[in-house]
Amino acid sequence: TYMRGLGRSILQGAMLGFGDEAAAGIATGLAGVTGNLPGNSVAEKFSNIPSVYKDIKGAEQEDQAAFVEENPTTAFVAELGGGLVTGGLAGGAKMAGAKTLGQVAKTGAATGAKLGAVYGAGTAETGDTLEESAINMAVGGAKGGLIGAATGGIVTPTLVGGARVIGAAGRN
């Protein structure tokens, strides 16, 4: 549904690309707690946890891909909004101590690189093997870190500057 896709997009941004993993982990855990894992014995149920997680994660990714295809702008804005909340929480205190726009840009670039690397890893496609997954996450993390450093140094000062202008206008 539309609302579920919107929520997934916000969660994906807020969790730096790990929203589908988080949702699958929670759903798998709930299946275990409620006794809804396949298998007759406890050992069978326990051994089925990885396949249940993989199936749920795959379904989450398929549903989200369909939402993004049908609502690309909404999905982008929602994911960006979720990410801005996380980024603001991660870098807000550091930004508050910046005295100049240059310091804000430097802090924004450093924070953007760190968060971008995590986001890049979170949105990387996993491979068929652990080695392929690790390589894909490393490449995604490197790309995200570079993009985050570049855009964090531009976007963050713009947001902070805009907030200062709005705050000053509100005091007058």
PDB file of C-alpha atoms in Angstrom:
ATOM      1  CA  THR A   1       0.000   0.000   0.000  1.00  0.00           C
ATOM      2  CA  TYR A   2       0.958   3.638  -0.363  1.00  0.00           C
ATOM      3  CA  MET A   3       1.323   4.342   3.371  1.00  0.00           C
ATOM      4  CA  ARG A   4       3.437   1.232   3.918  1.00  0.00           C
ATOM      5  CA  GLY A   5       5.751   2.235   1.050  1.00  0.00           C
ATOM      6  CA  LEU A   6       5.995   5.764   2.406  1.00  0.00           C
ATOM      7  CA  GLY A   7       6.877   4.405   5.841  1.00  0.00           C
ATOM      8  CA  ARG A   8       9.479   2.063   4.333  1.00  0.00           C
ATOM      9  CA  SER A   9      11.073   4.991   2.510  1.00  0.00           C
ATOM     10  CA  ILE A  10      11.279   7.086   5.681  1.00  0.00           C
ATOM     11  CA  LEU A  11      12.675   4.121   7.613  1.00  0.00           C
ATOM     12  CA  GLN A  12      15.234   3.384   4.896  1.00  0.00           C
ATOM     13  CA  GLY A  13      16.529   6.959   5.099  1.00  0.00           C
ATOM     14  CA  ALA A  14      16.462   7.157   8.889  1.00  0.00           C
ATOM     15  CA  MET A  15      18.298   3.843   9.217  1.00  0.00           C
ATOM     16  CA  LEU A  16      20.933   4.816   6.639  1.00  0.00           C
ATOM     17  CA  GLY A  17      19.883   2.202   4.113  1.00  0.00           C
ATOM     18  CA  PHE A  18      19.429  -0.633   6.595  1.00  0.00           C
ATOM     19  CA  GLY A  19      15.631  -0.281   6.886  1.00  0.00           C
ATOM     20  CA  ASP A  20      14.886  -3.470   4.962  1.00  0.00           C
ATOM     21  CA  GLU A  21      17.318  -5.442   7.113  1.00  0.00           C
ATOM     22  CA  ALA A  22      15.784  -4.009  10.287  1.00  0.00           C
ATOM     23  CA  ALA A  23      12.232  -4.775   9.177  1.00  0.00           C
ATOM     24  CA  ALA A  24      13.192  -8.332   8.191  1.00  0.00           C
ATOM     25  CA  GLY A  25      15.025  -8.845  11.481  1.00  0.00           C
ATOM     26  CA  ILE A  26      12.063  -7.669  13.533  1.00  0.00           C
ATOM     27  CA  ALA A  27       9.582  -9.749  11.527  1.00  0.00           C
ATOM     28  CA  THR A  28      11.806 -12.831  11.825  1.00  0.00           C
ATOM     29  CA  GLY A  29      12.132 -12.296  15.561  1.00  0.00           C
ATOM     30  CA  LEU A  30       8.371 -11.953  15.906  1.00  0.00           C
ATOM     31  CA  ALA A  31       7.889 -15.147  13.905  1.00  0.00           C
ATOM     32  CA  GLY A  32      10.190 -16.913  16.343  1.00  0.00           C
ATOM     33  CA  VAL A  33       8.510 -15.513  19.454  1.00  0.00           C
ATOM     34  CA  THR A  34       5.030 -16.384  18.206  1.00  0.00           C
ATOM     35  CA  GLY A  35       6.057 -19.860  17.068  1.00  0.00           C
ATOM     36  CA  ASN A  36       5.504 -19.142  13.388  1.00  0.00           C
ATOM     37  CA  LEU A  37       8.818 -20.496  12.112  1.00  0.00           C
ATOM     38  CA  PRO A  38       8.644 -23.557   9.854  1.00  0.00           C
ATOM     39  CA  GLY A  39       9.728 -26.859  11.345  1.00  0.00           C
ATOM     40  CA  ASN A  40       8.523 -29.432  13.865  1.00  0.00           C
ATOM     41  CA  SER A  41      11.269 -29.334  16.465  1.00  0.00           C
ATOM     42  CA  VAL A  42      12.999 -26.418  18.122  1.00  0.00           C
ATOM     43  CA  ALA A  43      16.188 -27.354  16.275  1.00  0.00           C
ATOM     44  CA  GLU A  44      14.386 -27.322  12.902  1.00  0.00           C
ATOM     45  CA  LYS A  45      12.754 -23.986  13.654  1.00  0.00           C
ATOM     46  CA  PHE A  46      16.086 -22.514  14.747  1.00  0.00           C
ATOM     47  CA  SER A  47      17.831 -23.780  11.608  1.00  0.00           C
ATOM     48  CA  ASN A  48      15.149 -22.115   9.440  1.00  0.00           C
ATOM     49  CA  ILE A  49      15.745 -18.604  10.827  1.00  0.00           C
ATOM     50  CA  PRO A  50      18.241 -17.584   8.072  1.00  0.00           C
ATOM     51  CA  SER A  51      15.921 -18.650   5.256  1.00  0.00           C
ATOM     52  CA  VAL A  52      12.913 -16.961   6.869  1.00  0.00           C
ATOM     53  CA  TYR A  53      14.940 -13.736   7.262  1.00  0.00           C
ATOM     54  CA  LYS A  54      16.113 -13.936   3.630  1.00  0.00           C
ATOM     55  CA  ASP A  55      12.544 -14.489   2.377  1.00  0.00           C
ATOM     56  CA  ILE A  56      11.136 -11.601   4.422  1.00  0.00           C
ATOM     57  CA  LYS A  57      13.956  -9.269   3.404  1.00  0.00           C
ATOM     58  CA  GLY A  58      13.427 -10.192  -0.254  1.00  0.00           C
ATOM     59  CA  ALA A  59       9.707  -9.450   0.026  1.00  0.00           C
ATOM     60  CA  GLU A  60      10.448  -6.094   1.715  1.00  0.00           C
ATOM     61  CA  GLN A  61      12.862  -5.171  -1.076  1.00  0.00           C
ATOM     62  CA  GLU A  62      10.401  -6.184  -3.809  1.00  0.00           C
ATOM     63  CA  ASP A  63       7.551  -4.228  -2.224  1.00  0.00           C
ATOM     64  CA  GLN A  64       9.749  -1.164  -1.781  1.00  0.00           C
ATOM     65  CA  ALA A  65      11.059  -1.374  -5.355  1.00  0.00           C
ATOM     66  CA  ALA A  66       7.459  -1.410  -6.602  1.00  0.00           C
ATOM     67  CA  PHE A  67       6.631   1.652  -4.462  1.00  0.00           C
ATOM     68  CA  VAL A  68       9.695   3.517  -5.748  1.00  0.00           C
ATOM     69  CA  GLU A  69       8.773   2.684  -9.337  1.00  0.00           C
ATOM     70  CA  GLU A  70       5.191   3.919  -8.858  1.00  0.00           C
ATOM     71  CA  ASN A  71       6.065   6.942  -6.661  1.00  0.00           C
ATOM     72  CA  PRO A  72       9.675   7.942  -7.389  1.00  0.00           C
ATOM     73  CA  THR A  73       9.468  11.527  -6.139  1.00  0.00           C
ATOM     74  CA  THR A  74       7.573  10.648  -2.972  1.00  0.00           C
ATOM     75  CA  ALA A  75       9.979   7.799  -2.209  1.00  0.00           C
ATOM     76  CA  PHE A  76      13.006  10.052  -2.742  1.00  0.00           C
ATOM     77  CA  VAL A  77      11.672  12.891  -0.591  1.00  0.00           C
ATOM     78  CA  ALA A  78      10.586  10.497   2.182  1.00  0.00           C
ATOM     79  CA  GLU A  79      13.952   8.726   2.245  1.00  0.00           C
ATOM     80  CA  LEU A  80      15.770  12.049   2.178  1.00  0.00           C
ATOM     81  CA  GLY A  81      13.602  13.307   5.052  1.00  0.00           C
ATOM     82  CA  GLY A  82      14.354  10.212   7.131  1.00  0.00           C
ATOM     83  CA  GLY A  83      18.057  10.629   6.396  1.00  0.00           C
ATOM     84  CA  LEU A  84      18.022  14.314   7.322  1.00  0.00           C
ATOM     85  CA  VAL A  85      16.644  13.453  10.751  1.00  0.00           C
ATOM     86  CA  THR A  86      19.424  10.930  11.348  1.00  0.00           C
ATOM     87  CA  GLY A  87      22.064  13.262   9.911  1.00  0.00           C
ATOM     88  CA  GLY A  88      20.789  16.158  11.981  1.00  0.00           C
ATOM     89  CA  LEU A  89      20.910  14.106  15.145  1.00  0.00           C
ATOM     90  CA  ALA A  90      24.399  12.838  14.305  1.00  0.00           C
ATOM     91  CA  GLY A  91      25.901  16.194  13.363  1.00  0.00           C
ATOM     92  CA  GLY A  92      23.706  18.742  15.112  1.00  0.00           C
ATOM     93  CA  ALA A  93      25.770  19.095  18.275  1.00  0.00           C
ATOM     94  CA  LYS A  94      28.989  19.437  16.295  1.00  0.00           C
ATOM     95  CA  MET A  95      27.382  22.038  14.035  1.00  0.00           C
ATOM     96  CA  ALA A  96      26.244  24.092  17.010  1.00  0.00           C
ATOM     97  CA  GLY A  97      29.869  24.612  18.048  1.00  0.00           C
ATOM     98  CA  ALA A  98      30.977  25.875  14.624  1.00  0.00           C
ATOM     99  CA  LYS A  99      31.807  29.583  14.629  1.00  0.00           C
ATOM    100  CA  THR A 100      32.209  30.177  10.889  1.00  0.00           C
ATOM    101  CA  LEU A 101      30.560  28.937   7.724  1.00  0.00           C
ATOM    102  CA  GLY A 102      33.876  27.282   6.837  1.00  0.00           C
ATOM    103  CA  GLN A 103      33.805  25.287  10.086  1.00  0.00           C
ATOM    104  CA  VAL A 104      30.211  24.307   9.364  1.00  0.00           C
ATOM    105  CA  ALA A 105      31.230  23.126   5.869  1.00  0.00           C
ATOM    106  CA  LYS A 106      34.181  21.139   7.243  1.00  0.00           C
ATOM    107  CA  THR A 107      32.043  19.507   9.930  1.00  0.00           C
ATOM    108  CA  GLY A 108      29.271  18.844   7.415  1.00  0.00           C
ATOM    109  CA  ALA A 109      31.709  17.188   5.029  1.00  0.00           C
ATOM    110  CA  ALA A 110      33.183  14.973   7.771  1.00  0.00           C
ATOM    111  CA  THR A 111      29.755  13.959   9.083  1.00  0.00           C
ATOM    112  CA  GLY A 112      28.440  13.500   5.540  1.00  0.00           C
ATOM    113  CA  ALA A 113      31.363  11.227   4.665  1.00  0.00           C
ATOM    114  CA  LYS A 114      30.784   8.998   7.695  1.00  0.00           C
ATOM    115  CA  LEU A 115      27.021   8.782   7.281  1.00  0.00           C
ATOM    116  CA  GLY A 116      27.342   8.445   3.512  1.00  0.00           C
ATOM    117  CA  ALA A 117      29.697   5.501   3.915  1.00  0.00           C
ATOM    118  CA  VAL A 118      27.251   3.732   6.223  1.00  0.00           C
ATOM    119  CA  TYR A 119      24.341   4.546   3.896  1.00  0.00           C
ATOM    120  CA  GLY A 120      26.269   3.304   0.872  1.00  0.00           C
ATOM    121  CA  ALA A 121      26.968   0.031   2.656  1.00  0.00           C
ATOM    122  CA  GLY A 122      23.336  -0.234   3.776  1.00  0.00           C
ATOM    123  CA  THR A 123      21.954   0.178   0.289  1.00  0.00           C
ATOM    124  CA  ALA A 124      24.514  -2.086  -1.415  1.00  0.00           C
ATOM    125  CA  GLU A 125      23.127  -5.184  -3.042  1.00  0.00           C
ATOM    126  CA  THR A 126      24.233  -8.293  -1.236  1.00  0.00           C
ATOM    127  CA  GLY A 127      25.899 -11.058  -3.174  1.00  0.00           C
ATOM    128  CA  ASP A 128      25.467 -14.790  -3.242  1.00  0.00           C
ATOM    129  CA  THR A 129      28.421 -15.237  -0.913  1.00  0.00           C
ATOM    130  CA  LEU A 130      29.682 -13.443   2.158  1.00  0.00           C
ATOM    131  CA  GLU A 131      32.727 -12.315   0.161  1.00  0.00           C
ATOM    132  CA  GLU A 132      30.539 -10.768  -2.599  1.00  0.00           C
ATOM    133  CA  SER A 133      28.394  -9.033   0.011  1.00  0.00           C
ATOM    134  CA  ALA A 134      31.466  -7.624   1.761  1.00  0.00           C
ATOM    135  CA  ILE A 135      32.899  -6.318  -1.524  1.00  0.00           C
ATOM    136  CA  ASN A 136      29.568  -4.738  -2.547  1.00  0.00           C
ATOM    137  CA  MET A 137      29.180  -3.105   0.864  1.00  0.00           C
ATOM    138  CA  ALA A 138      32.763  -1.765   0.758  1.00  0.00           C
ATOM    139  CA  VAL A 139      32.244  -0.289  -2.715  1.00  0.00           C
ATOM    140  CA  GLY A 140      28.875   1.186  -1.686  1.00  0.00           C
ATOM    141  CA  GLY A 141      30.438   2.584   1.474  1.00  0.00           C
ATOM    142  CA  ALA A 142      33.297   4.214  -0.441  1.00  0.00           C
ATOM    143  CA  LYS A 143      30.908   5.799  -2.956  1.00  0.00           C
ATOM    144  CA  GLY A 144      28.574   6.954  -0.200  1.00  0.00           C
ATOM    145  CA  GLY A 145      31.468   8.403   1.778  1.00  0.00           C
ATOM    146  CA  LEU A 146      32.715  10.436  -1.167  1.00  0.00           C
ATOM    147  CA  ILE A 147      29.246  11.690  -2.064  1.00  0.00           C
ATOM    148  CA  GLY A 148      28.461  12.382   1.601  1.00  0.00           C
ATOM    149  CA  ALA A 149      31.664  14.384   2.030  1.00  0.00           C
ATOM    150  CA  ALA A 150      30.925  16.451  -1.056  1.00  0.00           C
ATOM    151  CA  THR A 151      27.248  17.069  -0.378  1.00  0.00           C
ATOM    152  CA  GLY A 152      27.624  17.360   3.403  1.00  0.00           C
ATOM    153  CA  GLY A 153      30.013  20.229   2.824  1.00  0.00           C
ATOM    154  CA  ILE A 154      27.426  21.953   0.623  1.00  0.00           C
ATOM    155  CA  VAL A 155      24.009  20.911   1.931  1.00  0.00           C
ATOM    156  CA  THR A 156      24.713  21.190   5.649  1.00  0.00           C
ATOM    157  CA  PRO A 157      25.960  24.801   5.582  1.00  0.00           C
ATOM    158  CA  THR A 158      22.975  25.737   3.425  1.00  0.00           C
ATOM    159  CA  LEU A 159      20.575  24.178   5.934  1.00  0.00           C
ATOM    160  CA  VAL A 160      22.360  25.730   8.923  1.00  0.00           C
ATOM    161  CA  GLY A 161      22.529  29.110   7.194  1.00  0.00           C
ATOM    162  CA  GLY A 162      18.841  28.928   6.298  1.00  0.00           C
ATOM    163  CA  ALA A 163      17.952  28.037   9.879  1.00  0.00           C
ATOM    164  CA  ARG A 164      19.956  30.990  11.175  1.00  0.00           C
ATOM    165  CA  VAL A 165      18.166  33.362   8.776  1.00  0.00           C
ATOM    166  CA  ILE A 166      14.772  32.015   9.823  1.00  0.00           C
ATOM    167  CA  GLY A 167      15.733  32.249  13.497  1.00  0.00           C
ATOM    168  CA  ALA A 168      16.931  35.829  13.104  1.00  0.00           C
ATOM    169  CA  ALA A 169      13.756  36.796  11.238  1.00  0.00           C
ATOM    170  CA  GLY A 170      11.668  35.264  14.018  1.00  0.00           C
ATOM    171  CA  ARG A 171      13.457  37.358  16.667  1.00  0.00           C
ATOM    172  CA  ASN A 172      12.809  40.604  14.789  1.00  0.00           C
TER     173      ASN A 172
END
